Tab-separated table of N, CA and C and ligand atoms in Angstrom:
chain	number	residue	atom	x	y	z
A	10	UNK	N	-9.202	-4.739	12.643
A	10	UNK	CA	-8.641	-4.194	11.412
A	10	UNK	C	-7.203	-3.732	11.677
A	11	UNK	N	-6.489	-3.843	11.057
A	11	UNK	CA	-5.134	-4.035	11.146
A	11	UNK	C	-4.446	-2.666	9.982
A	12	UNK	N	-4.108	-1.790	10.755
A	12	UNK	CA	-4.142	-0.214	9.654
A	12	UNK	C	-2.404	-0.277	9.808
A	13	UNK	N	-1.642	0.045	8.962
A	13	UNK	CA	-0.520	0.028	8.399
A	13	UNK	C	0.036	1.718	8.128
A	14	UNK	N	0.750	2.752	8.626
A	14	UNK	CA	0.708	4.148	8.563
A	14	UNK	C	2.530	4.277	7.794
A	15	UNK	N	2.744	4.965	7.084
A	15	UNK	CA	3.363	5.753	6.555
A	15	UNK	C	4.432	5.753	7.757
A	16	UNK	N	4.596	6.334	8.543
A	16	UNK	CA	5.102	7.005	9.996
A	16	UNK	C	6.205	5.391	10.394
A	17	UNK	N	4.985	4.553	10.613
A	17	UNK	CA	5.345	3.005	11.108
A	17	UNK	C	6.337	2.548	9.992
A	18	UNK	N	6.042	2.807	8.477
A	18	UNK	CA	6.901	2.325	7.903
A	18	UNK	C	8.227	2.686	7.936
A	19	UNK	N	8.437	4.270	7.526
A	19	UNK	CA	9.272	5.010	7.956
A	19	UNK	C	10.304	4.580	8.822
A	20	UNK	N	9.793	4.383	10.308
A	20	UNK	CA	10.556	3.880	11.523
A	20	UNK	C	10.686	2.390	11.261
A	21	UNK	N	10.510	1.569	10.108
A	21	UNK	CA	10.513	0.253	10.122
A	21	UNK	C	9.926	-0.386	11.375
A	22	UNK	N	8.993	0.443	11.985
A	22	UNK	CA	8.021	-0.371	13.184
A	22	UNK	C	6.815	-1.451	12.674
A	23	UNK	N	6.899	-1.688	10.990
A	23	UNK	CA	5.979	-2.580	10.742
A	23	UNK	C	6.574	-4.301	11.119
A	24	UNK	N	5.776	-5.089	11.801
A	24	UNK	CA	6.292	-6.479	12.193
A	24	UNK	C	5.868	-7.374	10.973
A	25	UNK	N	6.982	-8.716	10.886
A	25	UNK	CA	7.496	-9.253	9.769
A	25	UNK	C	5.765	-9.652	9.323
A	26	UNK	N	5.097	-9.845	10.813
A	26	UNK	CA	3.857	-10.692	9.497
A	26	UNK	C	2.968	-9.398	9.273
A	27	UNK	N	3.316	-8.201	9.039
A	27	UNK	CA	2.396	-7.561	8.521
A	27	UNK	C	3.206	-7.018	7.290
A	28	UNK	N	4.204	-7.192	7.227
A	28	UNK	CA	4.653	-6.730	5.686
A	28	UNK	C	4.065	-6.818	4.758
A	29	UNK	N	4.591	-6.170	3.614
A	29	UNK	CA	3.737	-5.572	2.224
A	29	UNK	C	4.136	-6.412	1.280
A	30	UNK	N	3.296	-7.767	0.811
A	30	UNK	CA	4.238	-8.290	-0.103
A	30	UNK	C	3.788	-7.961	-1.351
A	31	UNK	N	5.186	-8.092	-2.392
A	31	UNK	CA	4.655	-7.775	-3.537
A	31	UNK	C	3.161	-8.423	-4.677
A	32	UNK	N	2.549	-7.481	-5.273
A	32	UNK	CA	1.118	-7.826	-5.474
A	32	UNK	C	1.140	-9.028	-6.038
A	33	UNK	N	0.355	-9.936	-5.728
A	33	UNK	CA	-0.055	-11.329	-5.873
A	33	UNK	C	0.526	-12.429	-5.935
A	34	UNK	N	1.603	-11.949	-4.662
A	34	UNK	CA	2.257	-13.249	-4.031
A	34	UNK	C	1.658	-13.285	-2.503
A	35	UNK	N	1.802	-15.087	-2.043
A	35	UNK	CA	1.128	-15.007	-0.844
A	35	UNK	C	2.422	-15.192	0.311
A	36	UNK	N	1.981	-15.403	1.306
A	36	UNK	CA	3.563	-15.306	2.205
A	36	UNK	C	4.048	-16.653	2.306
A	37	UNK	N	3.261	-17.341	2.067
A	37	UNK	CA	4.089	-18.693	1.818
A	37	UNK	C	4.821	-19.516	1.354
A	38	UNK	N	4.137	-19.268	0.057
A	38	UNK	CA	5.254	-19.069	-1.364
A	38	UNK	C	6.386	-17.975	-1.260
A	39	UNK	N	5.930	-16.538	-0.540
A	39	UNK	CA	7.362	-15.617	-0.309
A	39	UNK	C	8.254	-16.402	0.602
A	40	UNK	N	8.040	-17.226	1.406
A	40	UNK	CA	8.881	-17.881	1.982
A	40	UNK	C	9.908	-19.024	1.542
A	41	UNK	N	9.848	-19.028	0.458
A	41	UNK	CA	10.534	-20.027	-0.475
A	41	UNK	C	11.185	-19.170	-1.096
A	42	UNK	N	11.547	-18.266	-1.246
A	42	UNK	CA	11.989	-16.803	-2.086
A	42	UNK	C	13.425	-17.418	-1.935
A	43	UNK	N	14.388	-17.305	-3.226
A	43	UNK	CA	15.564	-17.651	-3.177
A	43	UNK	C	16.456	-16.494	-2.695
A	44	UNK	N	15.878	-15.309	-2.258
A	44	UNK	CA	16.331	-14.178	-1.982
A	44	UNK	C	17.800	-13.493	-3.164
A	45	UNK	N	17.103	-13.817	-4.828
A	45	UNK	CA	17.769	-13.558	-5.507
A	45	UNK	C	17.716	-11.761	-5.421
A	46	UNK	N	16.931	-11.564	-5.219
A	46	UNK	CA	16.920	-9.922	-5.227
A	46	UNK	C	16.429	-9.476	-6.771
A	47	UNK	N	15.946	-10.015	-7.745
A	47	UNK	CA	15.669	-9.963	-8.579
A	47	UNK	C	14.142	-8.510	-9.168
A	48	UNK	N	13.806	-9.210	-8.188
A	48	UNK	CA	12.326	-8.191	-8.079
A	48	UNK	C	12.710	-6.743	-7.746
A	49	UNK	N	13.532	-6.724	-6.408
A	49	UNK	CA	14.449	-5.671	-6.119
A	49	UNK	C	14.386	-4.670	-6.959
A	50	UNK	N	15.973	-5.312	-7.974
A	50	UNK	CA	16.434	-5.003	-9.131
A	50	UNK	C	15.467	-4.411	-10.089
A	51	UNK	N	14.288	-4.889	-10.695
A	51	UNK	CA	13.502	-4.541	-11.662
A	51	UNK	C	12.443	-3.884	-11.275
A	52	UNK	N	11.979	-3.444	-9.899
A	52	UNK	CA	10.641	-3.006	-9.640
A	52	UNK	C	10.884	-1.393	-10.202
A	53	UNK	N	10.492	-0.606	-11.306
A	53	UNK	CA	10.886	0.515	-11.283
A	53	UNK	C	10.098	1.625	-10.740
A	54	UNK	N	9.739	1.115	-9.777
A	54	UNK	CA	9.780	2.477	-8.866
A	54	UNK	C	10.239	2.449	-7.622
A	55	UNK	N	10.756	1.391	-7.427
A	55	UNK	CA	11.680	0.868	-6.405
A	55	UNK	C	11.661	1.195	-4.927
A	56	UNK	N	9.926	-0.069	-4.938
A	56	UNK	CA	9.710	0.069	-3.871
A	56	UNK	C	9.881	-1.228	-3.015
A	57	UNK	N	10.822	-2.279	-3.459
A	57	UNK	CA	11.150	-3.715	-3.142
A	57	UNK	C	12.028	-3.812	-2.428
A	58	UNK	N	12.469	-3.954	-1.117
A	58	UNK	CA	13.615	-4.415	-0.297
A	58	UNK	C	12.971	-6.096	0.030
A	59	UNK	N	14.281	-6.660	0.240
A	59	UNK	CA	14.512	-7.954	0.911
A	59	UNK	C	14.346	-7.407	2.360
A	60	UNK	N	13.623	-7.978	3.114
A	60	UNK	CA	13.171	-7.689	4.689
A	60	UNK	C	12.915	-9.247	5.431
A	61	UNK	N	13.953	-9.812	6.236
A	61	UNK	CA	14.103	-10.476	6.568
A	61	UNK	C	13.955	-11.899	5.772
A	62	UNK	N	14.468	-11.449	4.766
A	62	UNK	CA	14.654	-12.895	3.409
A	62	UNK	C	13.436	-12.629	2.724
A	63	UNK	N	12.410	-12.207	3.213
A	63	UNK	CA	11.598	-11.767	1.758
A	63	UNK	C	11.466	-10.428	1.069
A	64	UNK	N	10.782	-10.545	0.214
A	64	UNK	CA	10.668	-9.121	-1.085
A	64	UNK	C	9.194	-8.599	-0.299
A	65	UNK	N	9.494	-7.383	0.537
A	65	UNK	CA	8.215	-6.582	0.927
A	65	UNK	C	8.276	-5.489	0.570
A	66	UNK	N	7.510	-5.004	0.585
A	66	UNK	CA	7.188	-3.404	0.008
A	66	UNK	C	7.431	-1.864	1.092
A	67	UNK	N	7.721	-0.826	0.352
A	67	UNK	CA	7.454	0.546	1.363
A	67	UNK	C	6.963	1.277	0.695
A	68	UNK	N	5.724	1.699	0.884
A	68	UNK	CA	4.792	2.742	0.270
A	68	UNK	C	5.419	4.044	0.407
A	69	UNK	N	6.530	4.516	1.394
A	69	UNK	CA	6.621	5.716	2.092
A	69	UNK	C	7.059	6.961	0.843
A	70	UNK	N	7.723	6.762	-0.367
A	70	UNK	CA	8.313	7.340	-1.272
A	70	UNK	C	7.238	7.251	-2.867
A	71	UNK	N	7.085	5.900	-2.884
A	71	UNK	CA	5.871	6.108	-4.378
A	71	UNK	C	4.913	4.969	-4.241
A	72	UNK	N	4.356	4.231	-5.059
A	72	UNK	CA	2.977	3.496	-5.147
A	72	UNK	C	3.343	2.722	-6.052
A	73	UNK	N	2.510	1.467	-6.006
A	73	UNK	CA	2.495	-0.107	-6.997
A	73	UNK	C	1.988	0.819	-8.460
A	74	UNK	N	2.860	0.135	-9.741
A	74	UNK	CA	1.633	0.649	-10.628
A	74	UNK	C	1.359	-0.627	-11.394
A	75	UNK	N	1.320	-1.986	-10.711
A	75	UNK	CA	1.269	-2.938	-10.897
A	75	UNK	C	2.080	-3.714	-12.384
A	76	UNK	N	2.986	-2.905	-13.042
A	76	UNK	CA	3.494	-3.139	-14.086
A	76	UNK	C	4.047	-4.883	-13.881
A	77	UNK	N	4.230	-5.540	-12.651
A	77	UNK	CA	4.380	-6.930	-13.088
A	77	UNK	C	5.728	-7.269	-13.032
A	78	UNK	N	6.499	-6.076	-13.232
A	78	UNK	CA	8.157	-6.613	-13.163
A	78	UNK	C	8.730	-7.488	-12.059
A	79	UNK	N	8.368	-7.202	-11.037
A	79	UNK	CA	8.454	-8.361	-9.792
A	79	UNK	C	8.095	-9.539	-10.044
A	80	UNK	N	6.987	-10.246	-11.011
A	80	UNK	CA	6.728	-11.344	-10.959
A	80	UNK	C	7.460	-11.958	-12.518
A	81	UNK	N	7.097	-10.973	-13.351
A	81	UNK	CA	8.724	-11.520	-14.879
A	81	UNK	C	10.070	-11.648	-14.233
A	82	UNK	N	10.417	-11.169	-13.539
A	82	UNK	CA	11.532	-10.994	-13.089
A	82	UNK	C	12.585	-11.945	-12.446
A	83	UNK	N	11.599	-12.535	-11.746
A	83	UNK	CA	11.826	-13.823	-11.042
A	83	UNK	C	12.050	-14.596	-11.506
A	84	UNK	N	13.667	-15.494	-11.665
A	84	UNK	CA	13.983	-16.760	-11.972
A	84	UNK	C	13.585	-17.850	-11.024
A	85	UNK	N	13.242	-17.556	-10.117
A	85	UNK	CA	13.137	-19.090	-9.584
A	85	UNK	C	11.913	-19.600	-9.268
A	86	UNK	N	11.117	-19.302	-10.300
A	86	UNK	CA	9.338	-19.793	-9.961
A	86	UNK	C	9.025	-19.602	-8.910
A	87	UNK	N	9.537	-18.707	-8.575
A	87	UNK	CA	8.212	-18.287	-7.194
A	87	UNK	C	7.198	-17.625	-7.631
A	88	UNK	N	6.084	-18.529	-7.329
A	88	UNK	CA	4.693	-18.546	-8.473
A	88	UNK	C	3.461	-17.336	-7.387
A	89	UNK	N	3.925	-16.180	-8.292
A	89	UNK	CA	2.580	-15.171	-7.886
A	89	UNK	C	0.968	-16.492	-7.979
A	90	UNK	N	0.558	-16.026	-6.976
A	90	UNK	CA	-0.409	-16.791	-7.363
A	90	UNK	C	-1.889	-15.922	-8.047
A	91	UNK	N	-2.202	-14.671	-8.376
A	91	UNK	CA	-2.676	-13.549	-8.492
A	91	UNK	C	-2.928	-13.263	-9.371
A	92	UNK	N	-3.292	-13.573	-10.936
A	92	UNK	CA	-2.906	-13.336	-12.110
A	92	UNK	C	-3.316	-11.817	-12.338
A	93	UNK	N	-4.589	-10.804	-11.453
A	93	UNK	CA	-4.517	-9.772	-11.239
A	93	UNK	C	-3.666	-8.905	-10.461
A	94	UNK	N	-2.670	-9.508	-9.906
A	94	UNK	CA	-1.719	-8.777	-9.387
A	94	UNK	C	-2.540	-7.586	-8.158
A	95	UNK	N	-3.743	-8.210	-7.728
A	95	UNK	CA	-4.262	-7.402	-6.573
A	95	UNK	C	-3.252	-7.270	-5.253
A	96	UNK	N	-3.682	-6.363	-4.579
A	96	UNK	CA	-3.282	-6.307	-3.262
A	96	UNK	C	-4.383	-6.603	-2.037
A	97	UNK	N	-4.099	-6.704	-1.232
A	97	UNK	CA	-4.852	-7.789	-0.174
A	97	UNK	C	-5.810	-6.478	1.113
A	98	UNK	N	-5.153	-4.949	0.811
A	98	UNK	CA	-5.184	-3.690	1.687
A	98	UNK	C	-5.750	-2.717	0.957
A	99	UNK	N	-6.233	-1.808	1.252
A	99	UNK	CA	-7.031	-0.641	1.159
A	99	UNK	C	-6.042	0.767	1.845
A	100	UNK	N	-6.427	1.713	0.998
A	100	UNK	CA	-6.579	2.716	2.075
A	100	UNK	C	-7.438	3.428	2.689
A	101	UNK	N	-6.823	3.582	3.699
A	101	UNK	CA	-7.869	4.263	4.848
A	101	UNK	C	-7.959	5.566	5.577
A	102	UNK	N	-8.334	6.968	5.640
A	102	UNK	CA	-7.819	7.562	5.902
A	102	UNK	C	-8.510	7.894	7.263
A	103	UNK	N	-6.873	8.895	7.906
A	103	UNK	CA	-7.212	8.388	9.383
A	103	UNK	C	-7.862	9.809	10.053
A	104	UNK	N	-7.955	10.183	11.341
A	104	UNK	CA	-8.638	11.418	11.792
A	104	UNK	C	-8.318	12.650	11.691
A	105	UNK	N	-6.457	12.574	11.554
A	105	UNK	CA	-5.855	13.827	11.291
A	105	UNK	C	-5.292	14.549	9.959
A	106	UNK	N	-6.493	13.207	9.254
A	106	UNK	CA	-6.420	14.177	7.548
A	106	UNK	C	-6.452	15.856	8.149
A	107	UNK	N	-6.031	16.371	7.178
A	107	UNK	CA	-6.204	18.165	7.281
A	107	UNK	C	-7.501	18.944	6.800
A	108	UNK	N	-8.106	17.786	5.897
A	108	UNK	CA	-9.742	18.174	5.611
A	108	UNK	C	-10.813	18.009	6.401
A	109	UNK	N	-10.178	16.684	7.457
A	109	UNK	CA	-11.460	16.305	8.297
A	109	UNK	C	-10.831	17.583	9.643
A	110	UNK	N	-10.122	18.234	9.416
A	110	UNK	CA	-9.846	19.401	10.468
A	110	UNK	C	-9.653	20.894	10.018
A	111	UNK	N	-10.649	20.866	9.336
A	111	UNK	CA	-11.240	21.788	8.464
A	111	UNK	C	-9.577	23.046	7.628
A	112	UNK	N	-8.905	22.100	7.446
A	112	UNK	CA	-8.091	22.807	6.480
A	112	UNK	C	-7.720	22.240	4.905
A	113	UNK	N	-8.013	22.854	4.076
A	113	UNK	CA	-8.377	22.496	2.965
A	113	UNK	C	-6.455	21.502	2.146
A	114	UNK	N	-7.489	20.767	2.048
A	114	UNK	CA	-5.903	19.733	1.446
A	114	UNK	C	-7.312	18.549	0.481
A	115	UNK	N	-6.326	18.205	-0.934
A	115	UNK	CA	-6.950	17.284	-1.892
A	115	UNK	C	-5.870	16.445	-2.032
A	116	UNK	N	-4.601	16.506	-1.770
A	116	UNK	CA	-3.362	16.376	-2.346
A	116	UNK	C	-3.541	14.445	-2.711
A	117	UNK	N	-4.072	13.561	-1.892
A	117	UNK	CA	-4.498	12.275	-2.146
A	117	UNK	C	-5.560	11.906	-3.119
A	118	UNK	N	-6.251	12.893	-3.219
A	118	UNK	CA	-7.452	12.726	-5.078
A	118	UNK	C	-6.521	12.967	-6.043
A	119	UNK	N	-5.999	13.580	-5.988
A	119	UNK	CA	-5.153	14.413	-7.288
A	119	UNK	C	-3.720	13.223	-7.281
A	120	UNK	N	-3.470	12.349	-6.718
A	120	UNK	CA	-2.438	11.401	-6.993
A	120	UNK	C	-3.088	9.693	-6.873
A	121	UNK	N	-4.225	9.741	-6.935
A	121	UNK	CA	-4.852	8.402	-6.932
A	121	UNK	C	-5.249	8.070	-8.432
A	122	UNK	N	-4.439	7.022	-9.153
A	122	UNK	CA	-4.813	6.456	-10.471
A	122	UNK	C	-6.007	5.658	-10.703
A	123	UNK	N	-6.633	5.593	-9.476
A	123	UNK	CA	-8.231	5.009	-9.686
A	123	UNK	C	-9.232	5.839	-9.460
A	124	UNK	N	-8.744	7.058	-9.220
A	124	UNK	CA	-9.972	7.929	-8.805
A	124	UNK	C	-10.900	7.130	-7.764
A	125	UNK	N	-10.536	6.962	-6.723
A	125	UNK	CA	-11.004	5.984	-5.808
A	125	UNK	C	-11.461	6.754	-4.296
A	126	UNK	N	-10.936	8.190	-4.549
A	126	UNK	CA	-10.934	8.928	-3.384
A	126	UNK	C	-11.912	10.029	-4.476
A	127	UNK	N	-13.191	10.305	-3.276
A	127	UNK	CA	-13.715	11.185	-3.418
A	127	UNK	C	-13.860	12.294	-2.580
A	128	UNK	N	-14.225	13.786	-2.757
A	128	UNK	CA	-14.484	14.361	-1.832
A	128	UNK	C	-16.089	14.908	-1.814
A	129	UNK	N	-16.598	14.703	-0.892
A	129	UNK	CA	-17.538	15.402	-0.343
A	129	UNK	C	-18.487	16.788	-0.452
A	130	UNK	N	-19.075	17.350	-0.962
A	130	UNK	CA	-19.034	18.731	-1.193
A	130	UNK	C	-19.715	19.069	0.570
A	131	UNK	N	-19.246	20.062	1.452
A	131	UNK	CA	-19.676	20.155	2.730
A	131	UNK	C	-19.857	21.711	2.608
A	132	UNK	N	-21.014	22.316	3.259
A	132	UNK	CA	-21.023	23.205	3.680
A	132	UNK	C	-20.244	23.790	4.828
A	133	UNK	N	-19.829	25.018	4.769
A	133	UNK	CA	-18.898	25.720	5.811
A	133	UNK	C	-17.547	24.985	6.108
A	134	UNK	N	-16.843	24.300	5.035
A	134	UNK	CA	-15.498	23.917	5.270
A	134	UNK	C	-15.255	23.339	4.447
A	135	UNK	N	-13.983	22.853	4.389
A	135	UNK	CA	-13.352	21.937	3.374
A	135	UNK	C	-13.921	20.660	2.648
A	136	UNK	N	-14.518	20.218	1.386
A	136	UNK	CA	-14.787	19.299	1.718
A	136	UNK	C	-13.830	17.551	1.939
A	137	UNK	N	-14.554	16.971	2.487
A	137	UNK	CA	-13.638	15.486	3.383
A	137	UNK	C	-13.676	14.607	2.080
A	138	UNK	N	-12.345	13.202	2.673
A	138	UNK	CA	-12.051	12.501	1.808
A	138	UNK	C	-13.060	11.267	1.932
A	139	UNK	N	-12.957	10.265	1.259
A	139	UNK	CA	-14.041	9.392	1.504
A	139	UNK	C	-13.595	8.339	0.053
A	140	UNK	N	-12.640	7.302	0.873
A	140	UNK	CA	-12.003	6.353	-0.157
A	140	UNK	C	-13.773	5.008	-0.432
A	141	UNK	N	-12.812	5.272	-1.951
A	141	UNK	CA	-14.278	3.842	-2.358
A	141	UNK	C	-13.886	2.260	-2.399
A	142	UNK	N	-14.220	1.699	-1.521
A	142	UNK	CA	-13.305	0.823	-0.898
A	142	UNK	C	-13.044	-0.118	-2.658
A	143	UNK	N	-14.803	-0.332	-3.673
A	143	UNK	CA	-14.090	-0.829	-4.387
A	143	UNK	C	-12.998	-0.522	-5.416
A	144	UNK	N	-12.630	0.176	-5.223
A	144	UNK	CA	-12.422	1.444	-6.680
A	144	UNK	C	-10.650	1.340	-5.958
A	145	UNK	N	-10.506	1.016	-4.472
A	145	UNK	CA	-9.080	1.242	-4.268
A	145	UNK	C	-8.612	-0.308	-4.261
A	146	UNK	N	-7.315	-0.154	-5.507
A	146	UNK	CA	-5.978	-1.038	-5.277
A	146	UNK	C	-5.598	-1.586	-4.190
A	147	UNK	N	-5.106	-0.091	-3.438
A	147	UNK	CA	-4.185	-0.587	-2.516
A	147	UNK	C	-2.473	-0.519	-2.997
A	148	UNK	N	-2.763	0.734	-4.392
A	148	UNK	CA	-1.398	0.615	-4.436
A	148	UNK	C	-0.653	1.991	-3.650
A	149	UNK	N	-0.902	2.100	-2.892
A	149	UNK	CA	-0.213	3.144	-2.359
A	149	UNK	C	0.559	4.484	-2.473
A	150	UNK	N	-0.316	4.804	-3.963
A	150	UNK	CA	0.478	5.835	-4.213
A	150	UNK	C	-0.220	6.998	-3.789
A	151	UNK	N	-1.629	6.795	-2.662
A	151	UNK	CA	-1.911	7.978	-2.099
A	151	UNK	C	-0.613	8.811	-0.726
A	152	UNK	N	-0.303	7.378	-0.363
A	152	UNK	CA	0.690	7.796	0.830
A	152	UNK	C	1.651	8.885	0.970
A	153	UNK	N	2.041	8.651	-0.189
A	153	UNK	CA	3.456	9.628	-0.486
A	153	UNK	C	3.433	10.796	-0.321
A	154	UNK	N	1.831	11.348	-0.840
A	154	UNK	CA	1.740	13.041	-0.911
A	154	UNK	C	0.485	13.311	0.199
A	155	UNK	N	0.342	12.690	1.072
A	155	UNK	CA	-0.624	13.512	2.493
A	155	UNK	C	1.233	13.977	2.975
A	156	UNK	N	0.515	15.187	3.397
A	156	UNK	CA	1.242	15.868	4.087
A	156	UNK	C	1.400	15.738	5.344
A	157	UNK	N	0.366	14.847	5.960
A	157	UNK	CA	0.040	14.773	7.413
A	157	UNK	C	0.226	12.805	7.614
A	158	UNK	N	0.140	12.237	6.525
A	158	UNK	CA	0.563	10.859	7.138
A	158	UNK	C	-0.188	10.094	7.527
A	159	UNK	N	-1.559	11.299	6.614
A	159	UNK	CA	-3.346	10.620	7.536
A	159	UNK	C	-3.333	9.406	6.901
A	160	UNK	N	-2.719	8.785	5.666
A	160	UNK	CA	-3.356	7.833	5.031
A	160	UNK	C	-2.921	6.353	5.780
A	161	UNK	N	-3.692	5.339	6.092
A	161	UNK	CA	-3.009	4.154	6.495
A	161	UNK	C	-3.695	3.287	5.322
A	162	UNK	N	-3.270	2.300	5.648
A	162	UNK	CA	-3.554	0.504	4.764
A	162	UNK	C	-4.343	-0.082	5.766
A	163	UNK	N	-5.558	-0.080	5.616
A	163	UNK	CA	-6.300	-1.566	6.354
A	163	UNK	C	-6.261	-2.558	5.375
A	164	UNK	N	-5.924	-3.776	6.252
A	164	UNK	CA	-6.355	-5.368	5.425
A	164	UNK	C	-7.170	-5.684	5.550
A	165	UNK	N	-8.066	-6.016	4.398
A	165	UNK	CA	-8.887	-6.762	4.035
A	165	UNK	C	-9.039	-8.371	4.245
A	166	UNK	N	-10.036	-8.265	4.103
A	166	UNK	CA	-10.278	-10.235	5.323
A	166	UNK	C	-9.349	-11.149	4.415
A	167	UNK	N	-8.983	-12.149	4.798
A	167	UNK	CA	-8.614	-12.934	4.235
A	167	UNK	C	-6.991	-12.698	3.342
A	168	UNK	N	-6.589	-11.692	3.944
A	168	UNK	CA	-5.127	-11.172	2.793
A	168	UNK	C	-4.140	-11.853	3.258
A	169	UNK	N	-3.213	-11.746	2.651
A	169	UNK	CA	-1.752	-12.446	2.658
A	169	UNK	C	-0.771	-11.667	3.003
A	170	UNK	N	-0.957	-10.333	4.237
A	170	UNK	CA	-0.994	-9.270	4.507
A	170	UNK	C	-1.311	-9.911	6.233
A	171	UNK	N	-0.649	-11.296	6.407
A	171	UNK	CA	-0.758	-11.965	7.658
A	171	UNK	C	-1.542	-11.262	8.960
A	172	UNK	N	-2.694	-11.321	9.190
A	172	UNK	CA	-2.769	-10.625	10.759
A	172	UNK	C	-3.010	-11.084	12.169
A	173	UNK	N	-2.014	-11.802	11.828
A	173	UNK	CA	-2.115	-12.616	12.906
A	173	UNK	C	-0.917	-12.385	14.119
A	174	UNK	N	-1.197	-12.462	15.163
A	174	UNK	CA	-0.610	-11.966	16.425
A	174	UNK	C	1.250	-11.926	16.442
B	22	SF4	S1	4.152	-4.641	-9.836
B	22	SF4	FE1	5.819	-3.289	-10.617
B	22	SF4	S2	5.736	-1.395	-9.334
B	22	SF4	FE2	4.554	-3.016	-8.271
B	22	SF4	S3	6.012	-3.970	-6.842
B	22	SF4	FE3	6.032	-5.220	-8.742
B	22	SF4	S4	7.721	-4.355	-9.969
B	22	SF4	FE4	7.225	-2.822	-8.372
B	23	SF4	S1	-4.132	3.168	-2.375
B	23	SF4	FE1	-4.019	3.705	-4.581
B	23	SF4	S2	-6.091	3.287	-5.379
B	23	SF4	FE2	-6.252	3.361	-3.120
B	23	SF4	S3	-6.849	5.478	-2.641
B	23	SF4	FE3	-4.595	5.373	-2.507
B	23	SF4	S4	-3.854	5.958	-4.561
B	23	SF4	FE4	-6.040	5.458	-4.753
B	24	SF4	S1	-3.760	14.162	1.357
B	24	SF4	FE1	-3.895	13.544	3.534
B	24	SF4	S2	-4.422	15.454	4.648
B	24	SF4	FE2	-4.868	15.813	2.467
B	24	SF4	S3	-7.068	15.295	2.245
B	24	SF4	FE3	-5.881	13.437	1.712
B	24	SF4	S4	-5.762	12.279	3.646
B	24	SF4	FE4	-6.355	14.391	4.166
């Protein structure tokens, strides 16, 4: 499983074939990208850089809200192939959430538009997070507000979210 962290993005330590491409394009077709910058331009929440000639994503500031402007946007038929505009990743949260270390933090329920993160009710502590794998996008707008950076992206089998060596 191939987990993707906030931190890594940050430092641009993510490698080209694990980039974030925009939702329901595959990397092959991104590879034909006329590198108009178009998507760039229109994604409004502007999370689109050109990264080594293609349009990949950084979760580190806000989240997909799949509005589509990346794929209207585009003059040169580079054909999303996706008509749901899914993403290929999950989130995952990692050991040094602040709940699974018994200090009380929700801050990732309270910014998830799928209600996809639940918590736990636990005796004698905080209760823990516990993402529903179907219920999550993958648009990343839990990332932004952990305070701790617990949240990563695992890919899901088969994504366009390359994991290969
Ligand atoms: S779907 Fe909208 S928010 Fe998501 S990357 Fe494309 S333009 Fe940006
Ligand atoms: S990636 Fe999006 S849908 Fe998934 S848990 Fe985070 S905010 Fe919710
Ligand atoms: S926002 Fe981060 S630290 Fe807080 S509960 Fe969610 S994963 Fe844990």
């Amino acid at each position: 499983m191939t987990l993707l962290s906030r931190r890594a993005l940050l430092r641009g330590q993510i490698r080209e074939e694990f980039r974030i491409l925009p939702p329901g394009l595959s990397r092959p077709v991104a590879e034909i990208c006329e590198q108009c910058r178009a998507c760039v331009d229109h994604c409004p929440q502007s999370i689109i850089s050109m990264q080594s000639g293609i349009p990949a994503l950084d979760f580190s500031a806000s989240g997909c809200d799949f509005c589509g402007k990346c794929h209207e946007s585009c003059p040169h038929a580079v054909v999303f192939f996706d008509a749901d505009l899914s993403f290929p990743h999950m989130a995952q949260v990692q050991s040094h959430c602040l709940a699974l270390n018994s200090i009380d933090c929700q801050s990732c329920r309270d910014h998830c538009p799928s209600d996809a993160i639940l918590f736990r009710p636990r005796a004698g502590g905080p209760w823990h997070p516990q993402i529903v794998d179907d219920d999550c996008t993958g648009c990343g707008a839990c990332i932004s507000h952990c305070p701790t950076d617990a949240i990563s992206l695992s890919v899901r089998s088969g994504s366009h979210v390359d994991a290969q060596p």
